[in-house]
Tab-separated table of C-alpha atoms in Angstrom:
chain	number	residue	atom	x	y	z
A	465	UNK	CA	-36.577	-18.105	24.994
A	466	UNK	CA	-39.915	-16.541	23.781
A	467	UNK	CA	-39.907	-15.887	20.078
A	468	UNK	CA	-43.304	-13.296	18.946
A	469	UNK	CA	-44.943	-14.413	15.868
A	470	UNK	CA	-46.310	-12.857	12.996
A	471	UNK	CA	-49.647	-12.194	14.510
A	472	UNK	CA	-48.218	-10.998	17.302
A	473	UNK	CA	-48.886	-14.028	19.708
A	474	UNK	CA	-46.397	-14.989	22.260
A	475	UNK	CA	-44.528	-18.615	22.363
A	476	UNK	CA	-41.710	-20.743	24.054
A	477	UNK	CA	-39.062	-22.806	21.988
A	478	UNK	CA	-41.097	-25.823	22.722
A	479	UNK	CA	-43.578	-24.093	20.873
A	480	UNK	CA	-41.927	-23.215	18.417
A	481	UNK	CA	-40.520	-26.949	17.749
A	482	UNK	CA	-44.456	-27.999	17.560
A	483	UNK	CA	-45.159	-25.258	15.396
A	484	UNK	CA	-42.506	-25.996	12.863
A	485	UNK	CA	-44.471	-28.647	10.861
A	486	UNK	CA	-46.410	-25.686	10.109
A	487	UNK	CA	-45.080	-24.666	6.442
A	488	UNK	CA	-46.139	-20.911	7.061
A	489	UNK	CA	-44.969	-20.798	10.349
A	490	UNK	CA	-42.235	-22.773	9.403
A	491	UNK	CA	-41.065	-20.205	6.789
A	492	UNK	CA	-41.279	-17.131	9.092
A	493	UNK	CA	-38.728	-18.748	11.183
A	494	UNK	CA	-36.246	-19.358	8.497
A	495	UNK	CA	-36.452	-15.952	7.055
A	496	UNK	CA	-36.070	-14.854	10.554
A	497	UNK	CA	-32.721	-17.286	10.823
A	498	UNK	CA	-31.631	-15.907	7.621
A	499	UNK	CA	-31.985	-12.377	8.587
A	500	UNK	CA	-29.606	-12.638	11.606
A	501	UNK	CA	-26.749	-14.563	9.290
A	502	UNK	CA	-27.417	-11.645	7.037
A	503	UNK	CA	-24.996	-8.786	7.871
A	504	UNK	CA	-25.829	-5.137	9.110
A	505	UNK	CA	-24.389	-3.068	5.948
A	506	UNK	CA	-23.279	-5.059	2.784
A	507	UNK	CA	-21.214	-2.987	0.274
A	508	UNK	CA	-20.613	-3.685	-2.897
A	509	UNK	CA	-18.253	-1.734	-5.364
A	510	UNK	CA	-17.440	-2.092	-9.023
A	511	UNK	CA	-14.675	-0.559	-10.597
A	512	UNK	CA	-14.765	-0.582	-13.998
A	513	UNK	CA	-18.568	0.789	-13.518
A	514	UNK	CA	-17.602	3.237	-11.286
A	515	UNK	CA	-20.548	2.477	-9.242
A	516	UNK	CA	-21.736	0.703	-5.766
A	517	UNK	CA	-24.664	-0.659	-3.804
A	518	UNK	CA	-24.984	-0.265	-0.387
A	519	UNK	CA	-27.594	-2.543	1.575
A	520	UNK	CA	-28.756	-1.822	5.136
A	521	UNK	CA	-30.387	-4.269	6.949
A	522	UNK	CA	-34.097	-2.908	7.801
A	523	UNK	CA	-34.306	-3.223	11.577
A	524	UNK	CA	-30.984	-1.677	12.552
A	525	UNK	CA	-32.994	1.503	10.958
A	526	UNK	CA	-35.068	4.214	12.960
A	527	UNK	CA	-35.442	6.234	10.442
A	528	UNK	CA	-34.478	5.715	6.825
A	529	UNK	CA	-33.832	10.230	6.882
A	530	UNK	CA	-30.617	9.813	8.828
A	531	UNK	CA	-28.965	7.276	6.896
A	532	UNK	CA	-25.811	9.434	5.644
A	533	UNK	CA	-22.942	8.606	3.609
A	534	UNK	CA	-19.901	9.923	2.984
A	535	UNK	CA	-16.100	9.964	1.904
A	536	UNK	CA	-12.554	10.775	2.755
A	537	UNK	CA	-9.628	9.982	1.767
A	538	UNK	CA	-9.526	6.592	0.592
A	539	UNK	CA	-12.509	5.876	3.410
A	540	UNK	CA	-16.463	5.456	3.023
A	541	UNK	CA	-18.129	6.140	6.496
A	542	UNK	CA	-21.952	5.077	6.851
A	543	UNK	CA	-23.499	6.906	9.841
A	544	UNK	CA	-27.171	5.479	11.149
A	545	UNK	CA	-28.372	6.997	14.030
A	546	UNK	CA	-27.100	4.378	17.076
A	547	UNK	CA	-23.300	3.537	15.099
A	548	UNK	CA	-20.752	5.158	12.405
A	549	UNK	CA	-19.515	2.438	9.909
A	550	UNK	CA	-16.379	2.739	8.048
A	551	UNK	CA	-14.905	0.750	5.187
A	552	UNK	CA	-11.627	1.574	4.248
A	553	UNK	CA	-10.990	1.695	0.385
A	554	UNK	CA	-8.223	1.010	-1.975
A	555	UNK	CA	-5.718	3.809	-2.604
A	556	UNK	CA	-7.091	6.222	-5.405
A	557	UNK	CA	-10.836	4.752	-5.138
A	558	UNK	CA	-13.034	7.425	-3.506
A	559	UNK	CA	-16.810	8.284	-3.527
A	560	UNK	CA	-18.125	10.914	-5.239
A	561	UNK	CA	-19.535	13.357	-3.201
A	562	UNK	CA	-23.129	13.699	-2.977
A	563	UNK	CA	-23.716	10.940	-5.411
A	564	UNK	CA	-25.573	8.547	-3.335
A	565	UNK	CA	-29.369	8.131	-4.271
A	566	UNK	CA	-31.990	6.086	-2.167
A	567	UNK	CA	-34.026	3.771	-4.052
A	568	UNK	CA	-37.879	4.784	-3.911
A	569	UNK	CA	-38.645	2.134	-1.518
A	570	UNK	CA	-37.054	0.086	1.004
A	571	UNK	CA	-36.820	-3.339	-0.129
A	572	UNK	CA	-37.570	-6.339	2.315
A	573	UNK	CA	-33.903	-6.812	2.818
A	574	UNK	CA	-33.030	-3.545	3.690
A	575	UNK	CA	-32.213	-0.211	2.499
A	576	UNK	CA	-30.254	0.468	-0.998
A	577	UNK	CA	-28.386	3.066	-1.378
A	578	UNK	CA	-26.692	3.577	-4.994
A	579	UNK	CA	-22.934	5.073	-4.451
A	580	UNK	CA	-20.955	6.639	-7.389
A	581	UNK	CA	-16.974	5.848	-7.418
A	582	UNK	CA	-14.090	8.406	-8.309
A	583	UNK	CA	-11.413	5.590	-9.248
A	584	UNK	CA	-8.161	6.947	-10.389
A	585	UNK	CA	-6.275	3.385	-10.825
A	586	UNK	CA	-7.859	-0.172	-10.625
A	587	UNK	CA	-6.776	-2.543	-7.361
A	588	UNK	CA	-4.380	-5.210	-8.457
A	589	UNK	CA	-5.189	-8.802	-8.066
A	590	UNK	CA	-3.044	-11.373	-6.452
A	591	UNK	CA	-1.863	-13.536	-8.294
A	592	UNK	CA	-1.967	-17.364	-8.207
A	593	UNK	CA	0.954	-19.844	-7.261
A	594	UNK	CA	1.202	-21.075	-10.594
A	595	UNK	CA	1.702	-17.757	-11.995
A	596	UNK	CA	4.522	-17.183	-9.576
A	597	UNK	CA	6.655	-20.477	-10.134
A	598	UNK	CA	9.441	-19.317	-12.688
A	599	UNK	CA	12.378	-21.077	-13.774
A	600	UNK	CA	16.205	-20.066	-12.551
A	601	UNK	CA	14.294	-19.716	-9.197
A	602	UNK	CA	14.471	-21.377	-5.949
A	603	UNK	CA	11.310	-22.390	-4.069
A	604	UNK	CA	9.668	-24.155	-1.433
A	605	UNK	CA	6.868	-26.703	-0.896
A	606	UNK	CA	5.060	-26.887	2.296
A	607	UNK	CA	1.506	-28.415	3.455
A	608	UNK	CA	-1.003	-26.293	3.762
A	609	UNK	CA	-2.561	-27.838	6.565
A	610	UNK	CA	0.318	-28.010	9.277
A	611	UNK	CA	3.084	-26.049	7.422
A	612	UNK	CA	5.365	-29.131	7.166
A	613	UNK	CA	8.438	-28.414	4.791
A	614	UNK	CA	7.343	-30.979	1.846
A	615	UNK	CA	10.225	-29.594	-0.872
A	616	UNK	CA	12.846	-27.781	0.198
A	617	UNK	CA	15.206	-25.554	-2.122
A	618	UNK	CA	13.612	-26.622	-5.548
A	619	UNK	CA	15.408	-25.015	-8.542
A	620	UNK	CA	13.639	-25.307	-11.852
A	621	UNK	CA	15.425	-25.368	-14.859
A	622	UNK	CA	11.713	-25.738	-17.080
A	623	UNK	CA	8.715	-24.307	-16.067
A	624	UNK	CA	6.177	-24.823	-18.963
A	625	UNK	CA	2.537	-24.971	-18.655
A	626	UNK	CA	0.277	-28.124	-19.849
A	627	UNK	CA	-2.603	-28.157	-22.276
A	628	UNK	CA	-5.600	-26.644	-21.024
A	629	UNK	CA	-8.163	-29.642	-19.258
A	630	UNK	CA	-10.133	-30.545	-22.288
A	631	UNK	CA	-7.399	-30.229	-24.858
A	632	UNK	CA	-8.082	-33.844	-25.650
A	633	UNK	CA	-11.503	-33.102	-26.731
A	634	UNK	CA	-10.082	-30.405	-28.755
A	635	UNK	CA	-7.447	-32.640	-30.451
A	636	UNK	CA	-11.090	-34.589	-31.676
A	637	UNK	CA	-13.022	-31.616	-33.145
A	638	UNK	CA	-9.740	-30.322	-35.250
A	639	UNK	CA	-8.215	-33.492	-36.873
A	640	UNK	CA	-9.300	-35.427	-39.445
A	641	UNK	CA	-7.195	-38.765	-37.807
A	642	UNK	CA	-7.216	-39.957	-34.498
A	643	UNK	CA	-5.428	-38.975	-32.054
A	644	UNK	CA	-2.090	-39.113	-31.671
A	645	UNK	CA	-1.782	-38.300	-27.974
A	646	UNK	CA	-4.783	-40.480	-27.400
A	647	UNK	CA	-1.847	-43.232	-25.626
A	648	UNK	CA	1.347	-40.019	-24.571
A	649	UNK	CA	1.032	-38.710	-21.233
A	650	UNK	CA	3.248	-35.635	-20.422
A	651	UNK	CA	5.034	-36.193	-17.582
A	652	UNK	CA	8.217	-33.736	-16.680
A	653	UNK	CA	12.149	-34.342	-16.764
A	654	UNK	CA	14.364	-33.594	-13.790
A	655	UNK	CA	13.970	-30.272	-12.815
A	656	UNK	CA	10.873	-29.448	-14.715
A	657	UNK	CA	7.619	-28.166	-13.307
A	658	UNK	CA	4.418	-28.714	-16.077
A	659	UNK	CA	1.523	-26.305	-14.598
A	660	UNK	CA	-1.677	-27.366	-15.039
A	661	UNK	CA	-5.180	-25.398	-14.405
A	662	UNK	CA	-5.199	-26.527	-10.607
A	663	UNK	CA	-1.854	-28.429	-9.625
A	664	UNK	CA	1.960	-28.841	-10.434
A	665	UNK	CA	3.745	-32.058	-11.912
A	666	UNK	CA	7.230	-32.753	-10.519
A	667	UNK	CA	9.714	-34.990	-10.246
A	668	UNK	CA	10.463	-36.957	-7.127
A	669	UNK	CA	13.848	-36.861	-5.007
A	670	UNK	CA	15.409	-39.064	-2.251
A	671	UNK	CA	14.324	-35.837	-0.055
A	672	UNK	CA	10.884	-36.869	-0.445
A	673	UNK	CA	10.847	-39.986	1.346
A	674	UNK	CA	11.196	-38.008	4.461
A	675	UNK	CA	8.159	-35.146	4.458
A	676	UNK	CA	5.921	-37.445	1.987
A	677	UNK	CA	3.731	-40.933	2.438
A	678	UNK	CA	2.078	-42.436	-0.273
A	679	UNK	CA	-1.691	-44.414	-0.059
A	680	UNK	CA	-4.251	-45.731	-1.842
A	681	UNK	CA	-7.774	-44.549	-1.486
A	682	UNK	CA	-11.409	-45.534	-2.252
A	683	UNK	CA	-14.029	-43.713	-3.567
A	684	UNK	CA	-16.396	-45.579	-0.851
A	685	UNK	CA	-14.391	-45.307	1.794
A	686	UNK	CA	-13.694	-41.690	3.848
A	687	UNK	CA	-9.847	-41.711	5.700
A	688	UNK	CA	-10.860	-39.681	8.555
A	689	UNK	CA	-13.411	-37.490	10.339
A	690	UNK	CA	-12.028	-34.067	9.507
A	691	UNK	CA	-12.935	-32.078	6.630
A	692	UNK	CA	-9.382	-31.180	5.060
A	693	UNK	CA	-6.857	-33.287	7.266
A	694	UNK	CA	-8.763	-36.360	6.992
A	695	UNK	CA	-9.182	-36.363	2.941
A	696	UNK	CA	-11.991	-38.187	1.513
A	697	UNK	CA	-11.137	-40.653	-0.983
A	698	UNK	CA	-9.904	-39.856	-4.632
A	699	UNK	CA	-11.321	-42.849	-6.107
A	700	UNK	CA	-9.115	-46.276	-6.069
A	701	UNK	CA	-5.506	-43.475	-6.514
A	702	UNK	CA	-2.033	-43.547	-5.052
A	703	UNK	CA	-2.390	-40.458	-3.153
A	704	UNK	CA	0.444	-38.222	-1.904
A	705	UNK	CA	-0.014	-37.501	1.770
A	706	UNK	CA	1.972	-35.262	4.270
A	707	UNK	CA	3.817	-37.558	6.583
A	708	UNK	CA	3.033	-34.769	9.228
A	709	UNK	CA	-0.747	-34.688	9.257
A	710	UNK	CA	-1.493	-37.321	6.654
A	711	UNK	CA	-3.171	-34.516	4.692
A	712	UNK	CA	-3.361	-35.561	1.003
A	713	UNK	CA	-1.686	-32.966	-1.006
A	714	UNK	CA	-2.192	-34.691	-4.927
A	715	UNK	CA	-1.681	-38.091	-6.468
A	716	UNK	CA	1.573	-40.461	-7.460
A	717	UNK	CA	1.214	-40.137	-11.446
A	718	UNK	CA	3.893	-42.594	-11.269
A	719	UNK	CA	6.859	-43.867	-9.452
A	720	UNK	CA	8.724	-40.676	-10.404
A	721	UNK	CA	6.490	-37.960	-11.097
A	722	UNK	CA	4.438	-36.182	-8.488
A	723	UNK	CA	1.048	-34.341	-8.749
A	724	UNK	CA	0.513	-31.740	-5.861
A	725	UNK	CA	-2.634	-29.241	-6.254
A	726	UNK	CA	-2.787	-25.889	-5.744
A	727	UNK	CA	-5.294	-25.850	-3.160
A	728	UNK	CA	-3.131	-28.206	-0.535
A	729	UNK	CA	0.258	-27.095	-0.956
A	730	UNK	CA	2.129	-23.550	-0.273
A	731	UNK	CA	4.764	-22.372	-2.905
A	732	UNK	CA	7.382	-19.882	-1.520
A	733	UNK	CA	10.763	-18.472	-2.581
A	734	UNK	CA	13.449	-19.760	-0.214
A	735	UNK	CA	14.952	-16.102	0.254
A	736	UNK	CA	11.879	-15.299	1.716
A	737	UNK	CA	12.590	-16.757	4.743
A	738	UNK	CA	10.233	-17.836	7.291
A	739	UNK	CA	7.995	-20.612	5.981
A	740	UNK	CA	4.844	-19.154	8.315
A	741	UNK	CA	1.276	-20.450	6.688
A	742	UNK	CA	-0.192	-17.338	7.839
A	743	UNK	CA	-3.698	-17.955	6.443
A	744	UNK	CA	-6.131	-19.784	7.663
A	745	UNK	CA	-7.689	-23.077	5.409
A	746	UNK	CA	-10.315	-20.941	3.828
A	747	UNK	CA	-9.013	-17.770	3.530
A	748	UNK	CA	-5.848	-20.002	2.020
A	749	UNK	CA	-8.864	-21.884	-0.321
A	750	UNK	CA	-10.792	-18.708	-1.490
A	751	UNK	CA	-7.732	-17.059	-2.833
A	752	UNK	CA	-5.853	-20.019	-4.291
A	753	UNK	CA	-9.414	-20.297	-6.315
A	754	UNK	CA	-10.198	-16.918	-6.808
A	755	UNK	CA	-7.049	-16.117	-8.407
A	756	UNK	CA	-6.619	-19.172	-10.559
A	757	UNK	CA	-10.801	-18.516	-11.942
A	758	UNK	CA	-9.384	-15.001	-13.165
A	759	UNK	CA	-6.425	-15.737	-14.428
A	760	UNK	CA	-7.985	-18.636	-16.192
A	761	UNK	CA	-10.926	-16.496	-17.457
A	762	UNK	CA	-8.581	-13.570	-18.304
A	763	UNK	CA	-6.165	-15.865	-20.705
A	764	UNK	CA	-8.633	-17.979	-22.642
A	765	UNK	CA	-11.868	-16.179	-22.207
A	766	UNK	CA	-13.324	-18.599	-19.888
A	767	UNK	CA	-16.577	-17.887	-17.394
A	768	UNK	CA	-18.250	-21.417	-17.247
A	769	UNK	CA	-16.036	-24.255	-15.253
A	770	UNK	CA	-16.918	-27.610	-13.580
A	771	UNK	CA	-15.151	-28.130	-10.262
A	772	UNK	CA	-14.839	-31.938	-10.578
A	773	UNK	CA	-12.904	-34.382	-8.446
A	774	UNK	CA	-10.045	-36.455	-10.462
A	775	UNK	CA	-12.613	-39.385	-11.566
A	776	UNK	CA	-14.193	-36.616	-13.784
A	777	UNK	CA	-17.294	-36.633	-11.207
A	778	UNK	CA	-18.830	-32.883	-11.230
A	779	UNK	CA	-19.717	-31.325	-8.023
A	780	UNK	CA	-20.316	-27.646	-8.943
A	781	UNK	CA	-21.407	-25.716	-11.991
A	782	UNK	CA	-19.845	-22.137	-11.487
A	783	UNK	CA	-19.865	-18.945	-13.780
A	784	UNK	CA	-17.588	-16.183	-13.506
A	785	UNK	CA	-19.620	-12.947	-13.650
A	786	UNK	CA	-17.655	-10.135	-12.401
A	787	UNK	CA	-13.727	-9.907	-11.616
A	788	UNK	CA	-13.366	-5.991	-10.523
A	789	UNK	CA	-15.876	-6.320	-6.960
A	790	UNK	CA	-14.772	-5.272	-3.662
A	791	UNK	CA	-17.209	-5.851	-1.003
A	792	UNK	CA	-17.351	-5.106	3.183
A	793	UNK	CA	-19.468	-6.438	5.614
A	794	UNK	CA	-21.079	-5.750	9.050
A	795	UNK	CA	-21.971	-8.402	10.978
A	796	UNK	CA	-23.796	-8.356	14.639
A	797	UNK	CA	-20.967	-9.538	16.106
A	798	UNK	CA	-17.797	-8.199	14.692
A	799	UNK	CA	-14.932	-11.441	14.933
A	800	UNK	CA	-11.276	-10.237	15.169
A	801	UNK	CA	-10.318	-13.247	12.849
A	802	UNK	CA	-13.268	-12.374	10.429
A	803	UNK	CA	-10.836	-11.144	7.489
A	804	UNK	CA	-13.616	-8.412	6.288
A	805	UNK	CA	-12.481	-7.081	9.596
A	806	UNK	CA	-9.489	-5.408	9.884
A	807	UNK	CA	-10.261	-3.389	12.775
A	808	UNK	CA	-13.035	-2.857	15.381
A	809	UNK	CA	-13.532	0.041	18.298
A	810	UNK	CA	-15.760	-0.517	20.210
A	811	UNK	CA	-17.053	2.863	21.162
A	812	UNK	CA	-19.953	3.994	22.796
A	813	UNK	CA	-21.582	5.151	19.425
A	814	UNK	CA	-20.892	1.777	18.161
A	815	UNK	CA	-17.660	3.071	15.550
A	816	UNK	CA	-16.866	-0.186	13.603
A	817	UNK	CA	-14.107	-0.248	10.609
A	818	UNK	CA	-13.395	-2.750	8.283
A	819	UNK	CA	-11.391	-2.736	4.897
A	820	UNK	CA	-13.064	-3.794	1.581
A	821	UNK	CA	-11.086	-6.467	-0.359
A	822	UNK	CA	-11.010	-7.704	-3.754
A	823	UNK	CA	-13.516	-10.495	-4.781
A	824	UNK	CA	-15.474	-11.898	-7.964
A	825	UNK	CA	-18.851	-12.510	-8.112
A	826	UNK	CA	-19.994	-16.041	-9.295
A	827	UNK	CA	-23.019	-18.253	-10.149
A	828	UNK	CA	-22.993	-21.607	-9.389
A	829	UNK	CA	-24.911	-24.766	-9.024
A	830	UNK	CA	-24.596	-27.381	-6.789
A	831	UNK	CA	-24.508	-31.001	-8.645
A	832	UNK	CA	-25.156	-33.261	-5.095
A	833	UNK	CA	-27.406	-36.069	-5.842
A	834	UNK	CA	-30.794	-35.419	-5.496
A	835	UNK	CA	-29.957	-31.517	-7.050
A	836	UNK	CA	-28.999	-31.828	-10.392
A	837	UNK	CA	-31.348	-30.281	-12.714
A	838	UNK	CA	-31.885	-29.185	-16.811
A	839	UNK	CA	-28.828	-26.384	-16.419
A	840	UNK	CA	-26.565	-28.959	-14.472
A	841	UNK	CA	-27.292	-31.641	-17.616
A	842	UNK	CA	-26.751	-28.962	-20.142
A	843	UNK	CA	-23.445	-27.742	-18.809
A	844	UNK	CA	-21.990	-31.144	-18.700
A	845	UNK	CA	-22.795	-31.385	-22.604
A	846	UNK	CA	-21.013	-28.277	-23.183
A	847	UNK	CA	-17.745	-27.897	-24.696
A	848	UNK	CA	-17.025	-24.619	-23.523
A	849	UNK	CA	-17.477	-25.653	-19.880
A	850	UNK	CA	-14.099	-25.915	-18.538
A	851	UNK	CA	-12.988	-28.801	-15.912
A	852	UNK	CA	-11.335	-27.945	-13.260
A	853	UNK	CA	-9.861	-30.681	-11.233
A	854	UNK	CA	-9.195	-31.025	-7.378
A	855	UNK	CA	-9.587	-33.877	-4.833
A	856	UNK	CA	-12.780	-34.685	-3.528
A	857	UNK	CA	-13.099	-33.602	-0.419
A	858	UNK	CA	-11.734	-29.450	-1.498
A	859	UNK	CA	-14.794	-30.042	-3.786
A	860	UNK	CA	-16.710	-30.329	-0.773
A	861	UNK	CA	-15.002	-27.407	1.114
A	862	UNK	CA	-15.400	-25.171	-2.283
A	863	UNK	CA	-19.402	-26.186	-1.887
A	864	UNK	CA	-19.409	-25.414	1.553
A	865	UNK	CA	-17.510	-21.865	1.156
A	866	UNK	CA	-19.896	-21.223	-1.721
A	867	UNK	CA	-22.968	-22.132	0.345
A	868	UNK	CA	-21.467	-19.943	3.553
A	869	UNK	CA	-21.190	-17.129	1.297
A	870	UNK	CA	-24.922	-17.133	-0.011
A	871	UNK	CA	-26.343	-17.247	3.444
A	872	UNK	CA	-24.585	-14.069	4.239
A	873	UNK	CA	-25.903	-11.892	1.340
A	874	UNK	CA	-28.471	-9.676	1.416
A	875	UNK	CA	-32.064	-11.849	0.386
A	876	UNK	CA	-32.129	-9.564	-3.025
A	877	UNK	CA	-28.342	-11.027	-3.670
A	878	UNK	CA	-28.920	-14.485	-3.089
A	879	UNK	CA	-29.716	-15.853	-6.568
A	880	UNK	CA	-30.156	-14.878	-9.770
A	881	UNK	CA	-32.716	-17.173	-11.904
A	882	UNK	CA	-31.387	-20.670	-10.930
A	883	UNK	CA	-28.355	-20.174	-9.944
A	884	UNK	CA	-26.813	-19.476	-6.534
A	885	UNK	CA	-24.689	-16.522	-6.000
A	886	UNK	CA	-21.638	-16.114	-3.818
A	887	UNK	CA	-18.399	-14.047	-3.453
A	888	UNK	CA	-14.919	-15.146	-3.620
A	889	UNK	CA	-12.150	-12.970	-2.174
A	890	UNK	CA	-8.947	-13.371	-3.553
């Protein structure tokens, strides 16, 4: 493969490998890399503001002139001159015709375009399963990795939620005496479920000793090669694992009582029939998050959390910036399982369609050794920071998801002072 450099020059691969050490030369080539991860049209709409930004990448343009945008119903079509993009919108969410204004120049990551929105009603989130689990109701537990049946035809009598994760902090600050939960855990009765931010507590049954193994893990020591199914260690805890795939789903609190977390497990009514996991692990992990960060956020007035695993080790710093986004992307090569995508005809003219979906926009900081810095400190000193827990290695996916997010964006989108930024669909 011959790749043309700045100055025009000609080279090979090999050449480019040799040329690498070169930090200028070096750097053209990454911004090159990041350009093609970067996807043809990025769209970004915000209800409440009524308003959008539109950002086409710069060399799928002849000539900025033809770039035209318009609406119908409940549809924004992009036409450049060689293809005709269409992202389907929410019902009642239109643009307002005529509305779109070019910046003055076009930026090094493409061309903005500034959209005005007609919305009539806001889209509704989905929510969470902890906000779905109510009492006088039967459910079902199954593994998120493999679908196994973990719980089958749970009826509730309590559902009550837990103190919110620093509670115990708080119980400090307001009394004048010490605490006197400092030594009480809560643990549920028969047929109670205690909600947490990011898992259930339940009470074992004899049915459990057929869909569930226990184990005890090491923070040194990683159970298996894969990512999810092979869970890294939860530091020196009885884990909970699926006797199916030996995923670990939560912890053994104790003999009786059973910790599962909302990013391993799927809740469903048992008149829903079925049992299917239909979504993938991180289209399953972005929405189990996304919904929980605004639910959280919308009940207590939260926008700061630490994503830590259960031995109160932080792994990412993340700030909740904006809950009413919808966004749609373009890539190169349009996948059928890319969930941006929910359609794609392949015309002669290039006609793709996909459908915008709900997302929030977030900051966040990595905390991997060798990255912390002054903001990462600071955070950790705050009080208002909240913790949210989950095992180790969904830390490590949530990182990764982040990360895979950021190198998608537009360069003007990627960060904002320090911090990272990333979308979450939910």
């Amino acid at each position: 493969m011959a790749v043309i450099l700045p100055d025009g020059k000609l080279t090979t691969t090999t050449e480019k490998l040799r040329l690498s050490r070169n930090p200028v030369i070096n750097r053209f080539f990454k911004d090159m890399e990041a350009s093609e991860t970067q996807g043809v049209v990025f769209l970004e709409l915000r209800e409440r503001l009524h308003s959008g930004l539109l950002i086409i990448r710069p060399d799928v343009l002849k000539d900025t002139s033809e770039v035209n945008v318009s609406s119908g119903d409940s549809v924004l079509k992009i036409h450049i001159p060689d293809a005709i993009y269409e992202v389907k919108l929410p019902p009642k969410i239109s643009l307002v015709e005529g509305s779109c204004r070019k910046s003055p120049e076009l930026n090094v990551d493409g061309l903005h375009v500034r959209v005005r929105l007609k919305v009539d009603q806001c889209s509704e989130a989905q929510d969470s399963a902890i906000q779905h689990l109510k009492a006088q109701r039967c459910y079902c537990f199954l593994c998120q990795s493999c679908g196994a049946m973990l719980l089958k035809d749970r009826i509730f009598r309590r559902v009550l939620p837990l103190p919110n994760g620093n509670w115990n902090t708080l119980v400090d600050d307001w009394c004048c005496h010490p605490d006197p939960f400092a030594n009480k855990k809560l643990h549920p009765q028969q047929e109670d479920c205690l909600l947490g931010d990011t898992y259930f507590l339940l009470t074992r049954d004899s049915s459990c000793d057929q869909s569930l193994t226990s184990g005890v893990d090491s923070s040194d020591v990683n159970t298996g090669s894969n990512l999810h199914s092979g869970k890294q260690a939860l530091g020196h805890r009885n884990v909970v694992l699926c006797k199916n795939c030996c995923a670990v789903l939560g912890e053994s609190v104790t003999t009786d009582v059973l910790k599962f977390y909302i990013t391993e497990v799927v809740v469903r009514q048992s008149d829903d029939g079925g049992y299917t996991i239909p979504q993938n692990r991180q289209q399953f992990l972005e929405t189990a998050l996304g919904s929980r960060l605004v639910e959280l956020s919308s009940a207590q007035s939260i926008f700061r959390f630490s994503i830590q695993t259960p031995d109160g080790k932080a792994v990412i710093m993340l700030w909740l910036l904006n809950m009413d986004t919808l966004i749609a992307s373009f890539s190169e090569k349009v996948i059928s399982s890319d969930i941006l995508v929910s359609a794609s005809d392949r015309h002669p003219n290039k006609h793709q369609s996909c459908k915008a979906v709900m997302a929030i926009k977030v900051l966040y900081l990595p905390c991997t050794h060798g990255q912390r810095d002054e903001a990462v400190d600071a955070w950790e000193k705050d009080i208002s920071v909240h913790p949210l827990i989950l095992p180790r290695s969904t830390c490590e996916e949530v990182l990764q998801l982040l990360s895979s997010s950021t190198k998608t964006l537009p360069s003007s989108l990627c960060s904002m002072n320090c911090y990272q930024v990333a979308y979450l669909r939910r």
